[in-house]
Amino acid sequence: MATRFWLVHLACVALLIILPFGSFRPISEEIVDDSNASSAEINAAAPPVLQPRGRKPEALAQISSEQFKLAADYLIEFGYLPDENFTDYLVPDMPFIPEDQLPEEFISGLEWFQRQNGLTVTGRVDDETSDAMKLPRCGKHEQRMSYNVGAKWKKVSLTYKIINTTALLPDKLVREELIKALKVWENVSPLKFVEVGINQTADIDMFFVSGQHNDGERNAFDGPGRVLGHAFMPPFSKTKKDLDGDLHLDNDEKWSINEKKGVNLLQAAAHELGHSLGLDHSTISEALMAPTYKGYKPLFQLHQDDIEAIQALYGKPSTKTDASSSSASSGGASKAVTPSVTSNSKVTEDKKDPKKQTIVNLCSEEPIDTFVSTMDGSIYLFKGEYFWDLSHGKLPMSPKKKYPQLISAKWKELPSSIDAAVRMQNPTAKQDGKIFFFKGDRYWKYDNDKIEPGYPKLIKEGFPGIPNSVDAAFTQPAIIAKGNKVIREERIFFIKGKKFFLYDPVAGNSSSPQMLQDDWFGVKLPITAALSLKNEMYLIGKKKFQKILLLTYSQNRVYGNIHQAKNLDQLIVCDTTK
């Protein structure tokens, strides 16, 4: 007898393992030798078979039914699965479920959780993922809160009031910690916080509450452990609603000050205030705005990612306040540094054509044209008539020595100012590893740097339904299970203006265009380039970039959740030479 439970779903869909789109899910290439992960996406000499999210071929391809249910319940509770409709799913009354039979949206939601928490994206309920799900965390519901990502206060002087305090600690000490939490953000931005009387209207109300507390049944607190608190984003419209900006902390938690036991009030309150100011969760696990609470930090400081996120909304401090007092600790992200080798910003000397000895800046006013990765693990950036080879062990990627170089030096037949480029990533297909460049109404097909006969060709002939002069393109690679079973075919996304097109290289057709801002929550326009890097996908604008957290398929449509925009120098080491 099978047991039943509710699993969130975007639309009324039967088991996705039966439907055509049920085999779709975001995937990545496996790095078999972790020691070489910084220099190659795939070992070109012996390309591994793509396994679901880095699974090694000898791994057991199954999950316990209990693990599946626990993980699904967690993903539902915190909004990593779509929640417009509910679909009744059967959980077989057996100890294990084959992983290639899991519902597609469960895999997508699991990958979102892993990306959001800075974990290795495997699409599996592995030990690292299970441990992360056990940590206390913010109660922010990812789906519902994503609708307001990008909201910010239209002023820098904000009022607040402390409605009550917790009985576990002296009232004076609680108030001091909450004020310190405000100072955490005030020290690195132009924001100023002014307390008002209990009977006055404030921008930010701070409460300690238990259980259900008049902000919706799904926001009810759960007692000690797990959910520590939540906060509401700033008003998205000109009119403030009652809950906009408010901060709620679970009164049943064992709050503490300056000690390891319990939950540190300063850290938890500062995190929730980040949401009150408009910040989404960070994908960097060491950041304050990461979703989970990892324990008391005696030398608590903001991570550089937190600082850059708040300054992206409100700017830098208006006074000469030393922002370094809240900067990242030694474990934080490093700032982009100008490479010491000046050739990173200059074209390699070309004795035959001295005119090519020009200064080229990666992050200048002219946007990046495109990126492309190759089977040998290289990642190239294209801009105008030049390209850069990027090191990509960790972000930000930096240009290698002796770059940029002329595109014509490596791809002789290509024009300058490429519109877009993709590399095919399906080891069961003949096209695997082939690179396609697009410009205007034509496209070029290469095997690494060797053009294939008969190219260029017209886009309308090789990619029917895709418009000319696209702005960007990226692939969501195929995922292949043991025995070369195709779990999901490869798909290519083309972006032009405010729309995107989904192309199926197996069927040779494209979907009707969808509006980016209607179906991809949080996306910022315009998009000038895109990048598929290992198990991550990025959208790049002129000065910002965004990580794609989720792509999920329903009724021939694609829905996405896109992370908050970050400065481009967090993705690429920008040239700062004058």
Coordinates of C-alpha atoms in Angstrom, one line a residue:
M1 CA 0.0 0.0 0.0
A2 CA 1.5 3.3 -1.0
T3 CA 1.5 6.3 1.2
R4 CA 0.6 9.8 -0.2
F5 CA 1.9 13.2 0.5
W6 CA 1.6 16.6 -1.1
L7 CA 4.4 17.8 -3.4
V8 CA 4.3 21.4 -4.7
H9 CA 4.1 21.8 -8.4
L10 CA 3.8 24.8 -10.8
A11 CA 0.8 23.6 -12.8
C12 CA -1.6 20.6 -12.8
V13 CA 0.9 18.0 -14.1
A14 CA 0.9 14.3 -13.7
L15 CA 4.0 12.4 -12.7
L16 CA 6.7 14.1 -14.7
I17 CA 8.6 10.9 -15.2
I18 CA 5.8 10.1 -17.7
L19 CA 5.4 13.4 -19.4
P20 CA 7.7 14.6 -22.2
F21 CA 9.0 17.5 -20.2
G22 CA 9.4 15.3 -17.2
S23 CA 12.9 14.4 -18.2
F24 CA 14.1 18.1 -18.1
R25 CA 16.3 19.3 -15.3
P26 CA 19.3 21.6 -14.8
I27 CA 22.5 19.6 -14.8
S28 CA 26.3 20.0 -14.9
E29 CA 29.4 18.3 -16.1
E30 CA 31.1 16.0 -13.7
I31 CA 34.7 16.7 -12.6
V32 CA 36.0 13.2 -12.0
D33 CA 39.4 14.4 -10.8
D34 CA 38.8 17.1 -8.2
S35 CA 42.5 18.1 -8.3
N36 CA 42.0 19.3 -11.8
A37 CA 38.7 21.0 -11.3
S38 CA 40.3 24.5 -11.4
S39 CA 41.7 24.0 -14.9
A40 CA 39.1 21.9 -16.7
E41 CA 35.4 21.3 -16.9
I42 CA 35.9 18.0 -18.7
N43 CA 39.0 15.9 -19.2
A44 CA 39.3 16.1 -23.0
A45 CA 41.5 13.0 -23.2
A46 CA 38.8 10.8 -21.6
P47 CA 35.5 12.6 -21.4
P48 CA 33.4 11.2 -18.6
V49 CA 29.8 10.1 -19.1
L50 CA 27.6 12.9 -17.7
Q51 CA 25.9 11.6 -14.6
P52 CA 23.1 13.3 -12.7
R53 CA 24.8 16.2 -11.0
G54 CA 28.3 14.8 -10.8
R55 CA 27.4 11.3 -9.7
K56 CA 30.2 8.8 -10.3
P57 CA 29.2 5.8 -12.5
E58 CA 29.7 3.3 -9.7
A59 CA 27.5 5.2 -7.3
L60 CA 24.2 3.6 -6.1
A61 CA 21.5 5.3 -8.2
Q62 CA 18.7 5.3 -5.7
I63 CA 17.4 7.2 -2.7
S64 CA 15.5 5.9 0.3
S65 CA 11.8 6.7 0.4
E66 CA 12.2 8.3 3.8
Q67 CA 15.0 10.6 2.6
F68 CA 12.8 11.6 -0.4
K69 CA 9.8 12.5 1.8
L70 CA 11.9 14.4 4.3
A71 CA 13.7 16.4 1.6
A72 CA 10.5 17.1 -0.3
D73 CA 8.8 18.4 2.9
Y74 CA 11.7 20.7 3.5
L75 CA 11.8 22.0 -0.1
I76 CA 8.1 22.7 0.1
E77 CA 8.2 24.5 3.4
F78 CA 10.9 26.9 2.4
G79 CA 9.7 27.5 -1.1
Y80 CA 12.3 25.7 -3.3
L81 CA 9.5 24.1 -5.1
P82 CA 6.7 26.0 -7.0
D83 CA 3.6 26.4 -4.9
E84 CA 0.8 27.5 -7.2
N85 CA -0.8 24.1 -7.2
F86 CA -0.5 20.7 -5.5
T87 CA -0.2 17.3 -7.1
D88 CA -0.8 14.1 -5.4
Y89 CA 2.2 11.8 -5.6
L90 CA 2.6 8.2 -4.8
V91 CA 5.6 7.2 -2.7
P92 CA 6.1 3.5 -3.3
D93 CA 6.0 1.4 -0.2
M94 CA 9.5 0.2 -0.7
P95 CA 12.8 1.2 0.9
F96 CA 14.5 2.8 -2.1
I97 CA 13.4 4.7 -5.2
P98 CA 15.6 4.8 -8.4
E99 CA 16.9 8.3 -8.8
D100 CA 16.0 8.4 -12.5
Q101 CA 12.4 8.0 -11.5
L102 CA 12.2 11.0 -9.2
P103 CA 9.9 13.9 -10.3
E104 CA 11.6 16.6 -12.3
E105 CA 10.5 19.4 -10.1
F106 CA 11.9 17.7 -7.0
I107 CA 15.4 17.6 -8.7
S108 CA 15.1 21.2 -9.7
G109 CA 14.1 22.3 -6.3
L110 CA 16.9 20.3 -4.7
E111 CA 19.4 21.9 -7.1
W112 CA 18.0 25.4 -6.2
F113 CA 18.5 24.6 -2.5
Q114 CA 22.1 23.5 -3.2
R115 CA 22.9 26.6 -5.2
Q116 CA 21.3 28.9 -2.7
N117 CA 23.3 27.4 0.1
G118 CA 26.7 27.4 -1.6
L119 CA 26.8 23.5 -1.7
T120 CA 28.1 21.3 -4.5
V121 CA 25.2 21.1 -6.9
T122 CA 24.5 17.3 -7.4
G123 CA 20.7 17.1 -7.6
R124 CA 21.0 14.3 -5.0
V125 CA 20.2 14.1 -1.3
D126 CA 23.8 13.6 -0.4
D127 CA 25.3 13.9 3.1
E128 CA 26.3 17.6 2.6
T129 CA 22.7 18.5 1.5
S130 CA 21.1 16.5 4.4
D131 CA 23.4 18.2 6.9
A132 CA 22.5 21.6 5.5
M133 CA 18.8 20.9 5.8
K134 CA 19.3 20.2 9.5
L135 CA 20.7 23.6 10.3
P136 CA 18.6 26.4 12.0
R137 CA 17.7 28.9 9.3
C138 CA 15.8 32.0 8.2
G139 CA 12.1 31.3 7.5
K140 CA 12.1 33.2 4.3
H141 CA 10.0 31.4 1.7
E142 CA 12.1 31.5 -1.5
Q143 CA 9.2 31.5 -4.0
R144 CA 7.0 34.0 -2.3
M145 CA 9.8 36.4 -1.4
S146 CA 11.2 36.2 -4.9
Y147 CA 8.3 38.3 -6.2
N148 CA 9.7 41.3 -4.2
V149 CA 13.4 40.8 -4.9
G150 CA 14.8 44.2 -6.0
A151 CA 12.5 46.2 -3.8
K152 CA 14.3 48.9 -1.7
W153 CA 13.4 51.8 0.4
K154 CA 13.2 55.1 -1.6
K155 CA 14.9 56.9 1.3
V156 CA 18.0 56.4 3.4
S157 CA 16.6 57.7 6.7
L158 CA 14.4 54.9 8.1
T159 CA 12.4 54.7 11.3
Y160 CA 12.1 51.7 13.5
K161 CA 10.4 50.6 16.8
I162 CA 11.0 47.7 19.0
I163 CA 7.5 46.4 19.9
N164 CA 8.6 43.9 22.6
T165 CA 11.6 41.8 23.7
T166 CA 12.2 38.2 24.7
A167 CA 11.7 37.2 28.4
L168 CA 14.8 35.1 28.2
L169 CA 17.1 38.1 28.3
P170 CA 17.1 41.5 30.1
D171 CA 15.1 44.1 28.1
K172 CA 18.1 46.5 28.0
L173 CA 20.5 43.9 26.6
V174 CA 18.0 42.9 23.9
R175 CA 17.4 46.4 22.8
E176 CA 21.2 47.0 22.7
E177 CA 21.7 43.9 20.4
L178 CA 18.9 45.0 18.1
I179 CA 20.4 48.5 17.8
K180 CA 23.8 46.8 17.1
A181 CA 22.1 44.9 14.3
L182 CA 21.0 48.1 12.7
K183 CA 24.5 49.6 13.0
V184 CA 25.9 46.6 11.1
W185 CA 24.1 47.9 8.0
E186 CA 24.4 51.6 8.8
N187 CA 28.2 51.4 9.0
V188 CA 28.6 50.2 5.4
S189 CA 25.8 52.2 3.6
P190 CA 24.3 55.7 3.7
L191 CA 21.3 54.3 5.7
K192 CA 20.4 55.9 9.0
F193 CA 18.0 54.5 11.5
V194 CA 15.9 56.6 13.9
E195 CA 13.8 55.0 16.7
V196 CA 10.2 56.3 17.2
G197 CA 7.7 55.8 20.0
I198 CA 5.7 52.7 20.4
N199 CA 2.5 54.5 19.3
Q200 CA 4.1 56.0 16.2
T201 CA 4.2 54.6 12.7
A202 CA 7.6 53.1 11.8
D203 CA 9.2 51.8 8.6
I204 CA 10.5 48.7 10.4
D205 CA 8.7 47.1 13.3
M206 CA 10.6 44.5 15.4
F207 CA 8.6 41.8 17.2
F208 CA 9.3 38.6 19.2
V209 CA 6.4 36.3 18.6
S210 CA 5.5 32.6 18.8
G211 CA 3.5 30.2 16.6
Q212 CA 1.0 31.8 14.4
H213 CA 1.2 35.6 14.7
N214 CA -1.2 37.2 12.2
D215 CA 1.0 37.2 9.1
G216 CA -0.3 34.0 7.5
E217 CA -0.5 30.3 8.5
R218 CA 2.5 29.5 6.4
N219 CA 4.6 32.0 8.3
A220 CA 3.9 30.4 11.7
F221 CA 6.9 29.8 13.8
D222 CA 7.8 26.2 14.9
G223 CA 9.2 26.5 18.4
P224 CA 12.8 26.0 19.3
G225 CA 15.2 25.2 16.4
R226 CA 14.8 25.2 12.7
V227 CA 13.1 28.5 11.8
L228 CA 14.6 31.4 13.8
G229 CA 12.8 34.3 12.3
H230 CA 11.7 36.1 9.1
A231 CA 11.3 39.5 7.7
F232 CA 9.4 41.2 4.9
M233 CA 11.0 43.1 2.0
P234 CA 10.6 46.9 1.6
P235 CA 7.4 48.1 -0.2
F236 CA 7.6 47.3 -3.9
S237 CA 5.1 50.0 -4.7
K238 CA 4.8 53.6 -3.5
T239 CA 2.4 52.6 -0.7
K240 CA 3.7 50.7 2.3
K241 CA 1.6 47.7 3.4
D242 CA 1.3 46.8 7.1
L243 CA 4.0 44.1 7.0
D244 CA 6.5 45.7 4.6
G245 CA 9.9 45.9 6.2
D246 CA 8.8 44.2 9.5
L247 CA 11.1 41.8 11.3
H248 CA 9.8 38.9 13.4
L249 CA 11.9 36.7 15.7
D250 CA 10.7 33.4 17.2
N251 CA 10.2 34.0 20.9
D252 CA 10.6 30.3 21.6
E253 CA 14.2 30.2 20.5
K254 CA 17.0 30.1 23.2
W255 CA 18.4 33.5 22.3
S256 CA 21.8 34.3 23.7
I257 CA 24.4 37.2 23.7
N258 CA 28.1 36.7 23.3
E259 CA 28.1 32.9 24.0
K260 CA 28.1 29.7 22.0
K261 CA 25.0 28.1 23.5
G262 CA 21.6 29.1 22.1
V263 CA 21.1 31.3 19.0
N264 CA 23.1 34.5 18.8
L265 CA 20.6 37.4 18.8
L266 CA 22.8 39.9 17.0
Q267 CA 23.6 37.6 14.0
A268 CA 20.0 36.5 13.6
A269 CA 18.6 40.0 13.8
A270 CA 21.2 41.4 11.5
H271 CA 20.3 38.7 8.9
E272 CA 16.6 39.4 9.1
L273 CA 17.2 43.2 8.9
G274 CA 19.0 42.5 5.6
H275 CA 15.7 41.3 4.2
S276 CA 13.9 44.3 5.7
L277 CA 16.3 46.4 3.6
G278 CA 15.7 44.5 0.4
L279 CA 18.5 41.8 0.4
D280 CA 17.9 38.3 -0.9
H281 CA 19.7 35.3 0.5
S282 CA 23.3 35.0 -0.5
T283 CA 24.7 32.0 -2.3
I284 CA 28.0 32.3 -0.4
S285 CA 27.8 30.1 2.7
E286 CA 30.1 32.3 4.8
A287 CA 27.9 35.5 4.2
L288 CA 25.6 36.8 6.9
M289 CA 22.8 36.6 4.3
A290 CA 23.2 32.9 3.7
P291 CA 20.0 31.0 4.5
T292 CA 21.2 28.9 7.4
Y293 CA 22.6 29.8 10.8
K294 CA 26.0 28.1 11.4
G295 CA 26.6 29.1 15.0
Y296 CA 27.9 32.0 17.1
K297 CA 30.9 33.9 15.7
P298 CA 32.7 35.9 18.4
L299 CA 34.3 38.1 15.8
F300 CA 31.2 38.5 13.7
Q301 CA 31.7 40.8 10.7
L302 CA 29.8 41.2 7.4
H303 CA 31.2 39.3 4.5
Q304 CA 32.3 41.3 1.5
D305 CA 29.3 39.8 -0.4
D306 CA 26.9 41.3 2.2
I307 CA 28.6 44.7 1.9
E308 CA 28.5 44.8 -1.9
A309 CA 24.9 43.6 -1.9
I310 CA 23.7 46.5 0.4
Q311 CA 25.8 49.0 -1.4
A312 CA 24.3 47.9 -4.8
L313 CA 20.9 49.0 -3.4
Y314 CA 21.8 52.1 -1.5
G315 CA 25.4 53.1 -2.3
K316 CA 28.4 53.5 -0.1
P317 CA 28.5 55.4 3.2
S318 CA 28.0 59.1 2.7
T319 CA 30.5 60.0 5.4
K320 CA 34.1 58.8 5.8
T321 CA 33.0 55.9 8.1
D322 CA 35.5 53.2 7.8
A323 CA 33.5 50.4 6.1
S324 CA 36.3 48.0 6.8
S325 CA 35.0 47.6 10.4
S326 CA 32.2 45.5 8.9
S327 CA 34.2 44.0 6.1
A328 CA 34.7 40.3 5.4
S329 CA 36.9 38.3 7.7
S330 CA 39.9 36.4 6.3
G331 CA 37.6 33.7 5.0
G332 CA 35.6 36.2 3.0
A333 CA 35.5 36.8 -0.7
S334 CA 38.4 38.8 -1.9
K335 CA 38.0 42.0 -3.9
A336 CA 38.8 42.1 -7.5
V337 CA 42.5 42.9 -7.9
T338 CA 44.2 44.2 -10.9
P339 CA 46.5 41.5 -12.3
S340 CA 50.1 42.3 -11.8
V341 CA 50.9 41.3 -15.4
T342 CA 50.1 44.3 -17.5
S343 CA 49.6 42.2 -20.6
N344 CA 46.2 41.3 -19.3
S345 CA 45.0 44.7 -20.4
K346 CA 46.9 45.0 -23.6
V347 CA 46.8 43.2 -26.9
T348 CA 49.8 40.9 -27.3
E349 CA 52.3 42.7 -29.5
D350 CA 51.7 42.1 -33.2
K351 CA 54.8 43.2 -35.1
K352 CA 52.9 42.9 -38.4
D353 CA 50.2 45.4 -37.4
P354 CA 51.3 47.9 -34.7
K355 CA 47.8 49.4 -34.8
K356 CA 46.6 46.4 -32.8
Q357 CA 48.6 47.4 -29.8
T358 CA 45.6 49.0 -28.1
I359 CA 44.4 49.1 -24.6
V360 CA 41.3 47.0 -24.0
N361 CA 39.3 47.0 -20.8
L362 CA 37.2 44.0 -19.8
C363 CA 34.7 46.1 -17.9
S364 CA 34.5 49.3 -19.9
E365 CA 31.3 50.9 -21.1
E366 CA 31.2 48.5 -24.0
P367 CA 29.4 45.4 -22.9
I368 CA 30.9 41.9 -23.2
D369 CA 29.8 40.1 -26.3
T370 CA 29.8 36.5 -25.3
F371 CA 31.5 33.6 -23.5
V372 CA 32.2 30.0 -24.6
S373 CA 33.8 27.0 -23.0
T374 CA 35.6 24.2 -24.8
M375 CA 36.0 20.5 -24.4
D376 CA 39.6 21.0 -23.1
G377 CA 38.3 23.1 -20.2
S378 CA 39.1 26.6 -21.5
I379 CA 36.7 29.5 -21.0
Y380 CA 36.9 32.3 -23.4
L381 CA 35.4 35.8 -23.2
F382 CA 34.8 37.8 -26.4
K383 CA 34.6 41.6 -26.8
G384 CA 34.9 43.4 -30.1
E385 CA 37.7 41.9 -32.1
Y386 CA 39.4 40.4 -29.1
F387 CA 39.1 37.4 -26.8
W388 CA 40.5 36.5 -23.4
D389 CA 41.3 33.1 -21.9
L390 CA 40.0 33.1 -18.3
S391 CA 41.2 31.1 -15.3
H392 CA 38.2 29.7 -13.5
G393 CA 39.2 27.8 -10.4
K394 CA 37.0 30.1 -8.4
L395 CA 35.2 33.4 -8.9
P396 CA 36.1 36.0 -9.9
M397 CA 37.7 34.6 -13.1
S398 CA 40.8 36.4 -14.2
P399 CA 42.5 36.8 -17.6
K400 CA 45.5 34.7 -18.2
K401 CA 48.8 36.1 -19.3
K402 CA 49.3 37.4 -22.9
Y403 CA 45.6 38.2 -23.3
P404 CA 43.6 39.7 -24.9
Q405 CA 44.4 38.4 -28.4
L406 CA 42.7 38.9 -31.8
I407 CA 39.8 36.6 -32.4
S408 CA 41.2 36.0 -35.9
A409 CA 44.4 34.6 -34.4
K410 CA 42.5 31.5 -33.1
W411 CA 39.2 31.4 -35.1
K412 CA 40.3 32.7 -38.5
E413 CA 36.9 32.7 -40.1
L414 CA 35.0 34.5 -37.4
P415 CA 34.0 38.2 -37.6
S416 CA 34.4 40.6 -34.7
S417 CA 31.6 41.6 -32.2
I418 CA 30.0 38.1 -31.9
D419 CA 26.4 38.1 -30.8
A420 CA 26.4 34.8 -28.9
A421 CA 28.1 31.4 -28.6
V422 CA 27.3 28.0 -27.1
R423 CA 29.1 24.6 -26.7
M424 CA 26.9 21.5 -27.1
Q425 CA 27.0 19.3 -24.0
N426 CA 25.5 15.9 -24.7
P427 CA 27.9 13.0 -24.7
T428 CA 25.4 10.7 -26.5
A429 CA 25.0 13.1 -29.4
K430 CA 27.2 13.6 -32.5
Q431 CA 27.2 17.3 -31.8
D432 CA 28.8 16.9 -28.3
G433 CA 31.6 19.5 -27.8
K434 CA 30.8 21.4 -31.0
I435 CA 30.9 25.2 -30.7
F436 CA 28.4 27.5 -32.4
F437 CA 29.0 31.2 -32.9
F438 CA 26.2 33.5 -33.9
K439 CA 26.2 36.9 -35.5
G440 CA 23.5 38.7 -37.5
D441 CA 21.7 36.2 -39.6
R442 CA 24.5 33.6 -39.7
Y443 CA 26.2 31.0 -37.5
W444 CA 29.6 29.2 -37.6
K445 CA 30.2 25.7 -36.3
Y446 CA 33.6 24.8 -34.9
D447 CA 35.4 21.7 -33.5
N448 CA 37.4 23.6 -30.9
D449 CA 39.2 26.1 -33.2
K450 CA 38.7 24.3 -36.5
I451 CA 35.7 25.4 -38.6
E452 CA 33.6 22.6 -40.1
P453 CA 33.0 22.5 -43.9
G454 CA 30.1 24.4 -45.3
Y455 CA 30.0 27.2 -42.7
P456 CA 28.8 29.8 -42.1
K457 CA 25.1 29.1 -42.6
L458 CA 21.9 31.0 -42.1
I459 CA 20.4 30.9 -38.7
K460 CA 16.9 30.3 -40.1
E461 CA 18.2 27.1 -41.8
G462 CA 20.1 25.6 -38.9
F463 CA 18.0 26.9 -36.0
P464 CA 14.4 27.4 -37.2
G465 CA 12.4 29.8 -35.1
I466 CA 15.4 31.5 -33.6
P467 CA 15.6 35.3 -34.6
N468 CA 18.7 36.9 -36.1
S469 CA 21.0 39.1 -34.1
V470 CA 20.4 37.5 -30.7
D471 CA 21.8 39.1 -27.5
A472 CA 22.9 36.0 -25.7
A473 CA 22.7 32.2 -25.6
F474 CA 23.5 29.4 -23.2
T475 CA 22.9 25.7 -22.9
Q476 CA 21.4 23.5 -20.2
P477 CA 23.4 20.4 -20.9
A478 CA 22.0 16.9 -21.3
I479 CA 22.0 14.6 -18.3
I480 CA 22.8 11.0 -18.9
A481 CA 22.2 8.2 -16.4
K482 CA 24.0 4.8 -16.2
G483 CA 23.8 2.8 -19.3
N484 CA 23.6 6.0 -21.4
K485 CA 20.0 6.5 -20.5
V486 CA 19.0 10.1 -21.4
I487 CA 17.3 11.6 -18.4
R488 CA 16.9 15.0 -20.1
E489 CA 17.9 16.1 -23.6
E490 CA 20.0 19.2 -24.0
R491 CA 18.3 22.5 -24.5
I492 CA 19.6 25.9 -25.8
F493 CA 18.2 29.2 -24.6
F494 CA 18.4 32.2 -26.9
I495 CA 17.8 35.7 -25.5
K496 CA 16.8 38.7 -27.6
G497 CA 15.6 41.9 -26.0
K498 CA 12.8 41.1 -23.5
K499 CA 12.2 37.6 -24.8
F500 CA 13.8 34.2 -24.7
F501 CA 13.4 31.2 -27.1
L502 CA 14.0 27.6 -26.1
Y503 CA 15.5 25.5 -28.8
D504 CA 15.4 21.6 -28.9
P505 CA 18.5 20.4 -30.9
V506 CA 17.1 16.8 -31.0
A507 CA 13.7 17.7 -32.4
G508 CA 15.2 20.7 -34.4
N509 CA 12.5 23.1 -33.4
S510 CA 12.0 26.1 -31.0
S511 CA 9.3 27.2 -28.6
S512 CA 7.2 30.3 -28.9
P513 CA 9.0 33.2 -27.3
Q514 CA 8.4 33.9 -23.7
M515 CA 8.7 37.3 -21.9
L516 CA 11.7 37.2 -19.5
Q517 CA 10.3 39.4 -16.9
D518 CA 7.0 37.6 -16.9
D519 CA 8.4 34.1 -16.3
W520 CA 11.9 34.5 -14.8
F521 CA 11.4 36.1 -11.4
G522 CA 14.1 38.7 -10.5
V523 CA 15.7 38.9 -13.9
K524 CA 17.3 42.2 -14.9
L525 CA 17.4 43.6 -18.4
P526 CA 19.1 44.1 -20.7
I527 CA 21.1 40.9 -21.0
T528 CA 24.2 41.1 -23.3
A529 CA 25.9 37.7 -22.7
A530 CA 25.4 34.4 -20.9
L531 CA 27.7 31.7 -19.5
S532 CA 27.3 28.0 -18.6
L533 CA 30.1 27.2 -16.2
K534 CA 30.3 23.7 -14.8
N535 CA 27.0 23.3 -12.9
E536 CA 26.2 27.0 -12.9
M537 CA 24.5 29.3 -15.4
Y538 CA 24.9 33.1 -15.4
L539 CA 23.2 36.0 -17.2
I540 CA 25.5 39.0 -17.8
G541 CA 24.6 42.6 -18.3
K542 CA 26.7 45.7 -18.9
K543 CA 27.9 46.1 -15.4
K544 CA 26.0 43.4 -13.4
F545 CA 25.6 39.7 -13.6
Q546 CA 23.0 37.2 -12.1
K547 CA 23.1 33.5 -11.3
I548 CA 20.2 31.3 -12.5
L549 CA 18.9 29.5 -9.4
L550 CA 16.1 27.5 -10.9
L551 CA 14.7 26.6 -14.3
T552 CA 11.6 24.4 -14.2
Y553 CA 9.4 23.2 -17.0
S554 CA 5.6 23.0 -17.1
Q555 CA 3.1 22.8 -20.0
N556 CA 5.7 23.7 -22.6
R557 CA 6.8 26.8 -20.7
V558 CA 10.0 27.5 -18.7
Y559 CA 9.9 29.3 -15.4
G560 CA 13.0 30.6 -13.7
N561 CA 14.2 32.2 -10.4
I562 CA 17.2 34.5 -10.8
H563 CA 19.4 35.6 -8.0
Q564 CA 19.9 39.3 -7.2
A565 CA 22.3 41.1 -9.5
K566 CA 25.9 41.5 -8.4
N567 CA 28.7 43.7 -9.7
L568 CA 30.5 42.3 -12.7
D569 CA 33.8 42.4 -10.9
Q570 CA 32.6 39.5 -8.7
L571 CA 32.4 37.3 -11.8
I572 CA 35.5 38.6 -13.7
V573 CA 38.6 40.4 -12.5
C574 CA 38.1 43.7 -14.2
D575 CA 41.1 45.7 -15.5
T576 CA 41.6 48.8 -13.3
T577 CA 44.6 50.3 -15.1
K578 CA 44.2 53.9 -16.2

